[in-house]
Coordinates of C-alpha atoms and ligand atoms in Angstrom, one line a residue:
X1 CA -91.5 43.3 -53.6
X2 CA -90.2 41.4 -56.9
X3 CA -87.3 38.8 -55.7
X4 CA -84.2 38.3 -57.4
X5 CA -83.5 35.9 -59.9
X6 CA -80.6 34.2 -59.1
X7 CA -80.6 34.3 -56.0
X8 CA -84.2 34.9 -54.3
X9 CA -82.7 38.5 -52.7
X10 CA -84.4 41.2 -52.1
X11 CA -84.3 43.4 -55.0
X12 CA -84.1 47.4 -54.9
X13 CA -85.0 49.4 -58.2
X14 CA -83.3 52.1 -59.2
X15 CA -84.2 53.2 -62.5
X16 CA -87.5 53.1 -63.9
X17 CA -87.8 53.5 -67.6
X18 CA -91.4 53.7 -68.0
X19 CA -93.8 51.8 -70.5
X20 CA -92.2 50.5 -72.8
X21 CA -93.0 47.6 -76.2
X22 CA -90.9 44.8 -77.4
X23 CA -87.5 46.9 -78.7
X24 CA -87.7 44.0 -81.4
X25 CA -91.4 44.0 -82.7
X26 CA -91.8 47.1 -85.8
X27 CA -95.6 47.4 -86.6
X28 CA -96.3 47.8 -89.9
X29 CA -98.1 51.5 -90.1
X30 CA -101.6 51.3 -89.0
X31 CA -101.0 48.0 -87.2
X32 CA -100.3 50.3 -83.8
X33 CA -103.2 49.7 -82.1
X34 CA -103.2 46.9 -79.5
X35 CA -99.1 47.2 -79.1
X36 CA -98.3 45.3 -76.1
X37 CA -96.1 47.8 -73.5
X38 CA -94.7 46.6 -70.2
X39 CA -92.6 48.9 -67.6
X40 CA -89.0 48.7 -67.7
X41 CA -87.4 49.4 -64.5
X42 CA -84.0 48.2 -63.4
X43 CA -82.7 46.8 -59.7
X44 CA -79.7 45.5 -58.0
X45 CA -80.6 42.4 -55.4
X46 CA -79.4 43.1 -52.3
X47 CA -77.8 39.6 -51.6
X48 CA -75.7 38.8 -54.7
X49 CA -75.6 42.4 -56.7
X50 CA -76.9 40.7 -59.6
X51 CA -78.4 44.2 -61.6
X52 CA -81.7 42.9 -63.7
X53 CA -85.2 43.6 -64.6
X54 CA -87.8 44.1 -62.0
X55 CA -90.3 42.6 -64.9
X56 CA -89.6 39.9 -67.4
X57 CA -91.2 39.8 -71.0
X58 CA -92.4 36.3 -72.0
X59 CA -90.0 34.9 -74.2
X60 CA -92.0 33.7 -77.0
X61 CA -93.1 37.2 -77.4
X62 CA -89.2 38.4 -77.9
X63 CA -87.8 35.7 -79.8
X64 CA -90.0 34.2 -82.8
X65 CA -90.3 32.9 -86.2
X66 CA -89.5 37.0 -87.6
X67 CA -87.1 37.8 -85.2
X68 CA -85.9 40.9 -87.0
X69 CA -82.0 41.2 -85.6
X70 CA -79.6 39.4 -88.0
X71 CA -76.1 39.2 -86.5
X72 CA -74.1 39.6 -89.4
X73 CA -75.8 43.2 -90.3
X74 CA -72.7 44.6 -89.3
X75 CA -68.8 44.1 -91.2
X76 CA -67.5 44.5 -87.9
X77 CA -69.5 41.9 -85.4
X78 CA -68.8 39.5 -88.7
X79 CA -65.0 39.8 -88.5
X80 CA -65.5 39.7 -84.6
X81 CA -67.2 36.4 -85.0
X82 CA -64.7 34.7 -87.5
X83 CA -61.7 35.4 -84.9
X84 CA -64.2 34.6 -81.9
X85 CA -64.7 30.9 -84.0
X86 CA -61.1 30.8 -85.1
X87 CA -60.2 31.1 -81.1
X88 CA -62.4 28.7 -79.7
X89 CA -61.3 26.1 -82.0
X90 CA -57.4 26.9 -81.6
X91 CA -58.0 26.6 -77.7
X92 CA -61.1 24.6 -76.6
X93 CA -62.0 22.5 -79.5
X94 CA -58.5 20.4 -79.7
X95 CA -59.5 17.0 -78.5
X96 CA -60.6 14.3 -81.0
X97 CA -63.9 14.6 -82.5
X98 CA -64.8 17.9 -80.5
X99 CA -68.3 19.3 -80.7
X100 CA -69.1 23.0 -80.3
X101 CA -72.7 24.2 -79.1
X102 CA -73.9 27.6 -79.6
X103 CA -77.1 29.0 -77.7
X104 CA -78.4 31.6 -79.3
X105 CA -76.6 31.5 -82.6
X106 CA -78.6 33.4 -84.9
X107 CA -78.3 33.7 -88.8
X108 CA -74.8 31.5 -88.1
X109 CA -72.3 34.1 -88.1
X110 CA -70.0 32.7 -85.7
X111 CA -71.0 28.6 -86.1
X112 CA -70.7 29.2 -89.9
X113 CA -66.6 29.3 -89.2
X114 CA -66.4 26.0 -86.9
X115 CA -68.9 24.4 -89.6
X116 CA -66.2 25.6 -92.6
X117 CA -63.1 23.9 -90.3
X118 CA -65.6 20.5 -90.4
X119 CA -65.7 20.6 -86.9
X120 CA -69.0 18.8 -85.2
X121 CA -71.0 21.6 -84.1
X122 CA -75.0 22.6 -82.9
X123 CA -76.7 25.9 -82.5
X124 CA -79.8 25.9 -80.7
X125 CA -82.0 29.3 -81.4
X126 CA -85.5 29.4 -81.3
X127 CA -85.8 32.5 -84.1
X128 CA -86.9 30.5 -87.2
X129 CA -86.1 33.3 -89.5
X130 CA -82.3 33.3 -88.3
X131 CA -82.3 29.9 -88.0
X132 CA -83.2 29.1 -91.6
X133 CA -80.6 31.8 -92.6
X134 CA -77.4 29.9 -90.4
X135 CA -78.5 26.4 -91.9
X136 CA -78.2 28.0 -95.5
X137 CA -74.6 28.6 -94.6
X138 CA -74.0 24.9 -93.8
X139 CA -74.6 25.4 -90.0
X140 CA -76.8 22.9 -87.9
X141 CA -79.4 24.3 -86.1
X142 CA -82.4 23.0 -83.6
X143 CA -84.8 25.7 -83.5
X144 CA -85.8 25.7 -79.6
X145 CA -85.0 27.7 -76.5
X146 CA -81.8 26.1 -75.1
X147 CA -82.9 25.3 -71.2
X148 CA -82.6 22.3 -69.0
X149 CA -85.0 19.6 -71.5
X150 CA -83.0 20.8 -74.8
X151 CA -79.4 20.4 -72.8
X152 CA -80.4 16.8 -71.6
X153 CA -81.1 15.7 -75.4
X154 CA -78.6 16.6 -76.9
X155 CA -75.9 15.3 -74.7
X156 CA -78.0 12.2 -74.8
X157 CA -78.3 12.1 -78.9
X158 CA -74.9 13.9 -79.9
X159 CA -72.8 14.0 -76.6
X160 CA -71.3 16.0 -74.3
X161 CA -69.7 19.2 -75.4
X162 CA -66.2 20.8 -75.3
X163 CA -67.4 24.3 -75.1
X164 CA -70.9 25.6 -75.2
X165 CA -70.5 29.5 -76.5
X166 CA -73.3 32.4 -76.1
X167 CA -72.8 35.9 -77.1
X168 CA -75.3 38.5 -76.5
X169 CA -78.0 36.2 -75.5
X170 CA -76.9 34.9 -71.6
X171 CA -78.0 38.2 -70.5
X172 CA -81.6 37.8 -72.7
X173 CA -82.6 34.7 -70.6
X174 CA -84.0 35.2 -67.2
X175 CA -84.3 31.2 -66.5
X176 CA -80.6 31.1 -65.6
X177 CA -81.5 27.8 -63.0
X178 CA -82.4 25.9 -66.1
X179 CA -79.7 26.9 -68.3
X180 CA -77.0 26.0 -65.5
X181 CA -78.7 22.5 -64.9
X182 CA -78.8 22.1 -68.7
X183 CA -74.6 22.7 -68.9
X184 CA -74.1 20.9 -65.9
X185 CA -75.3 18.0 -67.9
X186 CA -73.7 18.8 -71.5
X187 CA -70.5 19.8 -70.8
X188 CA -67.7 17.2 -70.7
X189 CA -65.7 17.3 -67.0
X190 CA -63.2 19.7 -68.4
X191 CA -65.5 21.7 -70.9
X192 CA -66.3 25.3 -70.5
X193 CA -69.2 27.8 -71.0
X194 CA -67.8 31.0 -72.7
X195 CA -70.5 33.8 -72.9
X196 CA -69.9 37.8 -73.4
X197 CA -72.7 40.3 -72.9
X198 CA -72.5 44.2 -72.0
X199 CA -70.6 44.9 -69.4
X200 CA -72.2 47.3 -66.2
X201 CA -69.0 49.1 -66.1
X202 CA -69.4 50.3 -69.7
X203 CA -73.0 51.2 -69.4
X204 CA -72.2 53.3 -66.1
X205 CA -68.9 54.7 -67.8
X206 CA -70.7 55.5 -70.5
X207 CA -74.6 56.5 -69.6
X208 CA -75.4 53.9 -72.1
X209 CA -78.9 53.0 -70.4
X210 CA -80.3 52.0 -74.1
X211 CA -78.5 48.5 -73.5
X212 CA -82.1 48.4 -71.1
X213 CA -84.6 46.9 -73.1
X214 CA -86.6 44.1 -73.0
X215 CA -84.1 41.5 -74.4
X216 CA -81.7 42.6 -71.2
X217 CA -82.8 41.2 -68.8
X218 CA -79.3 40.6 -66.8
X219 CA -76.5 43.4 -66.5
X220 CA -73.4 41.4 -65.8
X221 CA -70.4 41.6 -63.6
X222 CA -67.3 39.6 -62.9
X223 CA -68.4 39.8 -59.1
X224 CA -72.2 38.6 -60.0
X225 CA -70.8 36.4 -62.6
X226 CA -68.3 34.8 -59.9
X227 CA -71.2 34.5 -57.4
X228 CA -73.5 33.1 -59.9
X229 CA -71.8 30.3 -61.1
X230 CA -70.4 29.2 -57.6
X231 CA -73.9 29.0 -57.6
X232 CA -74.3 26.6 -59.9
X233 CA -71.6 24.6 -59.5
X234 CA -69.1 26.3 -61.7
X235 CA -66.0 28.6 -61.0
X236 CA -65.2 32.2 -63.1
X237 CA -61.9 31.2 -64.5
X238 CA -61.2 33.8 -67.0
X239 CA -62.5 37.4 -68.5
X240 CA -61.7 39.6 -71.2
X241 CA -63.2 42.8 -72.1
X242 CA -64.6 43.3 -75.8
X243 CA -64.9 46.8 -77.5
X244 CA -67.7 45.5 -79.7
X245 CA -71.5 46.4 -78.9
X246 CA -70.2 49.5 -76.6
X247 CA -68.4 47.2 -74.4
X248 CA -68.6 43.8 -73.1
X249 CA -67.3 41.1 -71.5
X250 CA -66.1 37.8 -72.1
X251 CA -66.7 35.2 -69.0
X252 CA -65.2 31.8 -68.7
X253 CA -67.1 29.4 -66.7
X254 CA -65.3 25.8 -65.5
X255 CA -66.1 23.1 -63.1
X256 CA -64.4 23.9 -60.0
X257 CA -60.6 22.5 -60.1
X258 CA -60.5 22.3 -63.6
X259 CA -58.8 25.5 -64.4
X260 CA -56.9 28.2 -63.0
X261 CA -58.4 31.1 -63.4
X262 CA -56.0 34.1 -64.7
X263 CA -55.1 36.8 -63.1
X264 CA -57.4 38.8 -65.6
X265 CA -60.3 37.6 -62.7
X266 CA -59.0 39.0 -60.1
X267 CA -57.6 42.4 -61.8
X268 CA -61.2 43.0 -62.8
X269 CA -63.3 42.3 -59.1
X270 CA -60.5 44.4 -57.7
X271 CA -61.0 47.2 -60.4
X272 CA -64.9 46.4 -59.9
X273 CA -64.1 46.7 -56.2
X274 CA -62.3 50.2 -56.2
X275 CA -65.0 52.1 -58.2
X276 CA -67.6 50.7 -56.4
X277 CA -69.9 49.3 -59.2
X278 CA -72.7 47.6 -58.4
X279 CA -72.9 49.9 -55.4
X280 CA -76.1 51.4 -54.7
X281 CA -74.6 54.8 -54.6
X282 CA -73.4 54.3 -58.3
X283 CA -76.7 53.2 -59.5
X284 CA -78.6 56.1 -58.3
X285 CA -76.1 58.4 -59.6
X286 CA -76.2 56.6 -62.7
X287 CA -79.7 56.7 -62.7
X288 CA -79.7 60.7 -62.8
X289 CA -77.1 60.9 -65.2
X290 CA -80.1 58.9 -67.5
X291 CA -82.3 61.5 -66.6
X292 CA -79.9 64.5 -67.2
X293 CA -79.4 63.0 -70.6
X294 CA -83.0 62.6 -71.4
X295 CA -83.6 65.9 -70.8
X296 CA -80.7 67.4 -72.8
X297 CA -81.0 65.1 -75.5
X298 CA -84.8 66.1 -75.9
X299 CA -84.1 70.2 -75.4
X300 CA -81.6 69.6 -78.6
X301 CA -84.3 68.1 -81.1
X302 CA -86.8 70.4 -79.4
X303 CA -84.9 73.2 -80.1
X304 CA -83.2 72.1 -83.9
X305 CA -86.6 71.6 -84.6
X306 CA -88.1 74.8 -83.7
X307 CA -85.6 76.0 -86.0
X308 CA -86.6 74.4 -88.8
X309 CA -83.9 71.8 -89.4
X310 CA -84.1 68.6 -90.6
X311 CA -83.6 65.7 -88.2
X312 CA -83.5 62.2 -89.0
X313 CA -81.8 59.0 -87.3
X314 CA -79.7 56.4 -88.4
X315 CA -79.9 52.6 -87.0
X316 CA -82.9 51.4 -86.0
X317 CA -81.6 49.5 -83.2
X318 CA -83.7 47.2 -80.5
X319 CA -81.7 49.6 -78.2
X320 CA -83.2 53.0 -79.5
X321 CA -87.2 52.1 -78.4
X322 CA -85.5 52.6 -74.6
X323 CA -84.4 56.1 -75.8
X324 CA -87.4 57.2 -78.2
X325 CA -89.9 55.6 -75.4
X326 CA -88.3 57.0 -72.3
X327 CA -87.5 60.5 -74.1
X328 CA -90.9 60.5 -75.8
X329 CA -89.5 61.0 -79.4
X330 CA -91.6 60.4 -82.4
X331 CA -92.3 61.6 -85.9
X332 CA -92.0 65.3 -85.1
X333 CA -89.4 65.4 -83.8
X334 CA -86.9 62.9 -85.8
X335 CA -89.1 62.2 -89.3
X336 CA -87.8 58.9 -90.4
X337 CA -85.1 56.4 -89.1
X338 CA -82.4 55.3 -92.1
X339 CA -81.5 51.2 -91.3
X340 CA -80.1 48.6 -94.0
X341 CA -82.3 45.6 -92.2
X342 CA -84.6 44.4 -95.2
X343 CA -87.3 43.3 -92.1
X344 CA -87.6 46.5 -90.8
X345 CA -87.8 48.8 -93.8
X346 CA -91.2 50.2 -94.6
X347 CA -91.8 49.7 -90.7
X348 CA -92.1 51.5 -87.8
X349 CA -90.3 52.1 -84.8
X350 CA -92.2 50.2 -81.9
X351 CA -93.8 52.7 -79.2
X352 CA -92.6 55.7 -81.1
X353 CA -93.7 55.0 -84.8
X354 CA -91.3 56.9 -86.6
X355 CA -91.1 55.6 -90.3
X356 CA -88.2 53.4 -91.5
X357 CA -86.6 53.4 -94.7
X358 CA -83.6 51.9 -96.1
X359 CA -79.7 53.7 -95.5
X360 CA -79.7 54.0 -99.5
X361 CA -82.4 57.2 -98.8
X362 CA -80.4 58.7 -96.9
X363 CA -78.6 60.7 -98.8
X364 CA -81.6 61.6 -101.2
X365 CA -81.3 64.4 -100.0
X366 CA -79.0 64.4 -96.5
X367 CA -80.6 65.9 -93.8
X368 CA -79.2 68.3 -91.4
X369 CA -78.6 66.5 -88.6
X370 CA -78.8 62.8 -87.9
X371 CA -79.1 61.2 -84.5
X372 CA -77.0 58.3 -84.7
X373 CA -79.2 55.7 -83.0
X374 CA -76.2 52.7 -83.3
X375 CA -73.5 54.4 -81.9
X376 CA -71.7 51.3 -81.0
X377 CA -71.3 50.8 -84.7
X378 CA -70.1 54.5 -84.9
X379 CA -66.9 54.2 -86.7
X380 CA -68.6 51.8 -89.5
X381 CA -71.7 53.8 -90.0
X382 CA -69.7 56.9 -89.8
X383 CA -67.0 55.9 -92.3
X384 CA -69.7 54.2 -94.8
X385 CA -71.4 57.9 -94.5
X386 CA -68.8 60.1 -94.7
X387 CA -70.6 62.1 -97.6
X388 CA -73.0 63.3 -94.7
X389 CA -70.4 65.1 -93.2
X390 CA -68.6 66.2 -96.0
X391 CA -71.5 68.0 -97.5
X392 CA -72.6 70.0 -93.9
X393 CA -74.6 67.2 -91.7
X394 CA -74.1 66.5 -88.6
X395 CA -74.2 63.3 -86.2
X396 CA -76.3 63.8 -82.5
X397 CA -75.1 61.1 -80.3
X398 CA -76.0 60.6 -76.9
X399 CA -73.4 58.9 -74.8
X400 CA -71.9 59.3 -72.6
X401 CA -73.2 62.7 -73.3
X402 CA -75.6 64.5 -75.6
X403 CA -73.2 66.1 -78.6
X404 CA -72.9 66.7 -81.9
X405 CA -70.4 66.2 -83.7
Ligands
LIG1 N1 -75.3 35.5 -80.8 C1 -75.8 36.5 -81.8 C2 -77.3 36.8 -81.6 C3 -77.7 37.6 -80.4 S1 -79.4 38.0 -80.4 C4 -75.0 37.8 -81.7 O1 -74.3 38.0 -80.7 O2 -75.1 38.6 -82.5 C5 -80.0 36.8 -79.2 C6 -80.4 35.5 -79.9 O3 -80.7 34.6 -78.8 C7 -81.6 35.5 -80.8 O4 -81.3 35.0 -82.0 C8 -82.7 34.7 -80.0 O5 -83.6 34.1 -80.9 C9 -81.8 33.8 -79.2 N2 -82.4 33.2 -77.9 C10 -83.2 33.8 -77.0 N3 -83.5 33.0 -76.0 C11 -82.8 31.8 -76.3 C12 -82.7 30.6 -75.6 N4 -83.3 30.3 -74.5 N5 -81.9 29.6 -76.2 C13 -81.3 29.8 -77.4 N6 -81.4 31.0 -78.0 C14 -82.1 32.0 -77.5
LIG2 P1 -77.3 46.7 -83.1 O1 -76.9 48.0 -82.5 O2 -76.3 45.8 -83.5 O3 -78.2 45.9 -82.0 P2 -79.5 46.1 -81.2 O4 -80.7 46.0 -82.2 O5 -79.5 44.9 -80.4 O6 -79.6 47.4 -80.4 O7 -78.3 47.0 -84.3 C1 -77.8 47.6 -85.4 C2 -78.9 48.2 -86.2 O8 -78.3 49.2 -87.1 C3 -79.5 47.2 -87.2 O9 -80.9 47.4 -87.3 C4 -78.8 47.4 -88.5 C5 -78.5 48.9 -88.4 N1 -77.3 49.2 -89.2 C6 -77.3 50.1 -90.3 O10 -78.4 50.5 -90.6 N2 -76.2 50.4 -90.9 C7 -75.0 49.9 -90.6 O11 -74.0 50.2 -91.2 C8 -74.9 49.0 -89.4 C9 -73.6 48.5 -89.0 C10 -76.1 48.7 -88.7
LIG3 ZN1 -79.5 37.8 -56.0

């Protein structure tokens, strides 16, 4: 029996995803062979409901010098960031001389803004690619994993911090321990840790089981958020739920005393509470709602298929090698995947291998359908594309249900 993470529970799978590669590694074609595959099964621990991985993917295999995910790929997560940056410095960064960390920054789309206001700032990512690309736009950068060693130096060479920020990359980092012992040391008595992930609710709302990948290791909660950091030595003082990335959520972490924490907190456990989240009756029903829309979803391309329609997808997202993999979807049944990230162009898809080419191609000529493999970018892809539509193609998407629109 695998043990929790947090907390040493017992854990309880239930979903299991099968074997699956690194949702971030694209092999160039005829570079398949020796693809590394792990299984990717999900469980709740039975002592603080903390949903995660039952295995865990060596970091240095996720998260290296060509990373391939670059943050400001999207208009929308860009102007997400700026006001995220704006924010931070209007209501944490007010004393003299603050200093803003960011774990898991990336290419710098959200430290580029604090480094533009001149305020003293540090992102700490250990993707040299990204890394390279944020220190071109001014921001400073030490590329390493953030963890207990990395916190102690830089509080000892730079200070302590007024708010250490992490979006999307808490949740990637199953040494949580570390990473709490690290803040403990770099933030300043009355600083705060602010990081936003995807939220369980919206994945269960919305069947959205491709947020399961490697990278994920940790499905958050307000309750296992609260219990977690009582566990560490910090209190949940604040949430606020984020439409980007198919829904998220914003936690506010603070030494205990140091804030009061709004009535957001307690309006979301209780809302947590009534629909039974983390329950394991909601899991397993969850769990066949995956497997309902596997099978749907792979009767539809079976069948446009057999008719002789052309089916492409669109997004060649970290989160779609959960759906090819787990749906067994490959070249003949979607021929090529359409993505505007340089990296990954002339590429394949990992596990599946279907071809990708860049978004310009897709209109040369449109195919009949598309299966819109970034659907939490859905408005912006679809309004970019609107040609697709306009001349007879349609989008297949897949949650919260298989449709097309
Ligand atoms: N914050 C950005 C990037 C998310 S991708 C956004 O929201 O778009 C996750 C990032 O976390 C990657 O750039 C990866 O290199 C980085 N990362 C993974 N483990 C880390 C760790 N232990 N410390 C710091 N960064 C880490
Ligand atoms: P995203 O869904 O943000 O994340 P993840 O890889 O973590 O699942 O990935 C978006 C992918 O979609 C990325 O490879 C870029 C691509 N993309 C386009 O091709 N066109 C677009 O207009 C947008 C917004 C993204
Ligand atoms: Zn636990």
């Amino acid at each position: 029996m695998t043990d929790c993470r947090i907390c040493a529970g017992p854990l309880t799978e239930f979903l299991d995803l099968g074997a699956q590669p690194n949702s971030d590694a694209f092999p160039r074609p005829g570079e398949t062979d020796g693809e590394f595959f792990f299984r990717l099964a999900v469980g709740r621990c039975g002592s603080c409901t903390m949903v995660q991985l039952m295995e865990e993917v060596p970091r240095e295999r996720m998260f290296r010098r060509d990373y391939p995910y670059h943050s400001s790929g999207s208009s929308v997560m860009r102007e997400h960031f700026e006001n995220t940056a704006r924010q931070l410095l209007a209501t944490e960064a007010t004393g003299t001389d603050p200093f803003v960390v960011e774990i898991g920054c990336n290419d710098g789309v959200m430290l580029a803004t604090v480094s533009d206001a001149g305020v003293r700032h540090l992102g700490v990512d250990p993707s040299q690619g990204v890394a390279d690309q944020a220190r071109a736009k001014g921001v400073r950068v030490r590329t390493a994993f953030f963890e207990e060693a990395t916190a102690l130096d830089i509080a000892a060479t730079e200070g302590r911090a007024d708010v250490v920020y992490a979006a999307n990359t808490l949740c990637h980092i199953p040494y949580l321990d570390s990473i709490f012992r690290g803040l403990d040391a770099l933030l300043k008595p009355d600083g705060a840790f602010v990081f936003e992930d995807p939220y369980l609710g919206d994945i269960v709302e919305r069947t959205s089981f491709d947020q399961i990948y490697d990278e994920h290791f940790y499905f958050f909660t307000a309750r296992s958020v609260q219990t977690m950091a009582r566990r560490y030595g910090l209190e949940l003082v604040d949430v606020v739920r984020l439409p980007v990335h198919g829904g998220e959520v914003r936690y506010t972490l603070a030494r205990p005393g140091a804030r009061v924490p709004t009535a957001a907190v307690a309006a979301l456990l209780a809302d947590e509470d009534s629909k039974a989240l983390a329950a394991p009756a909601t899991l397993e029903r969850f769990a066949a709602e995956v497997r309902r829309t596997r099978d749907d979803l792979t009767a539809l391309l079976t069948q446009l298929r057999a008719e002789g329609h052309r089916v492409v997808a669109y997004g060649a997202t970290a989160k779609s090698a959960t759906v090819a993999n787990y749906c067994g979807i490959g070249p003949e049944l979607v021929s090529v995947v359409y993505d505007t990230t340089p990296a990954k162009q002339g590429r394949l898809t990992p596990g599946s291998h279907i071809p990708i080419q860049p978004s310009e191609a897709f209109s040369e000529p449109y195919p009949d359908y598309a299966l819109l493999l970034a659907w939490n970018h859905a408005e912006e892809i679809m309004s970019k594309e609107r040609e697709f539509r306009a001349m007879g193609g349609k989008w297949i998407l897949y949650t919260p249900k298989v449709r097309v629109l």
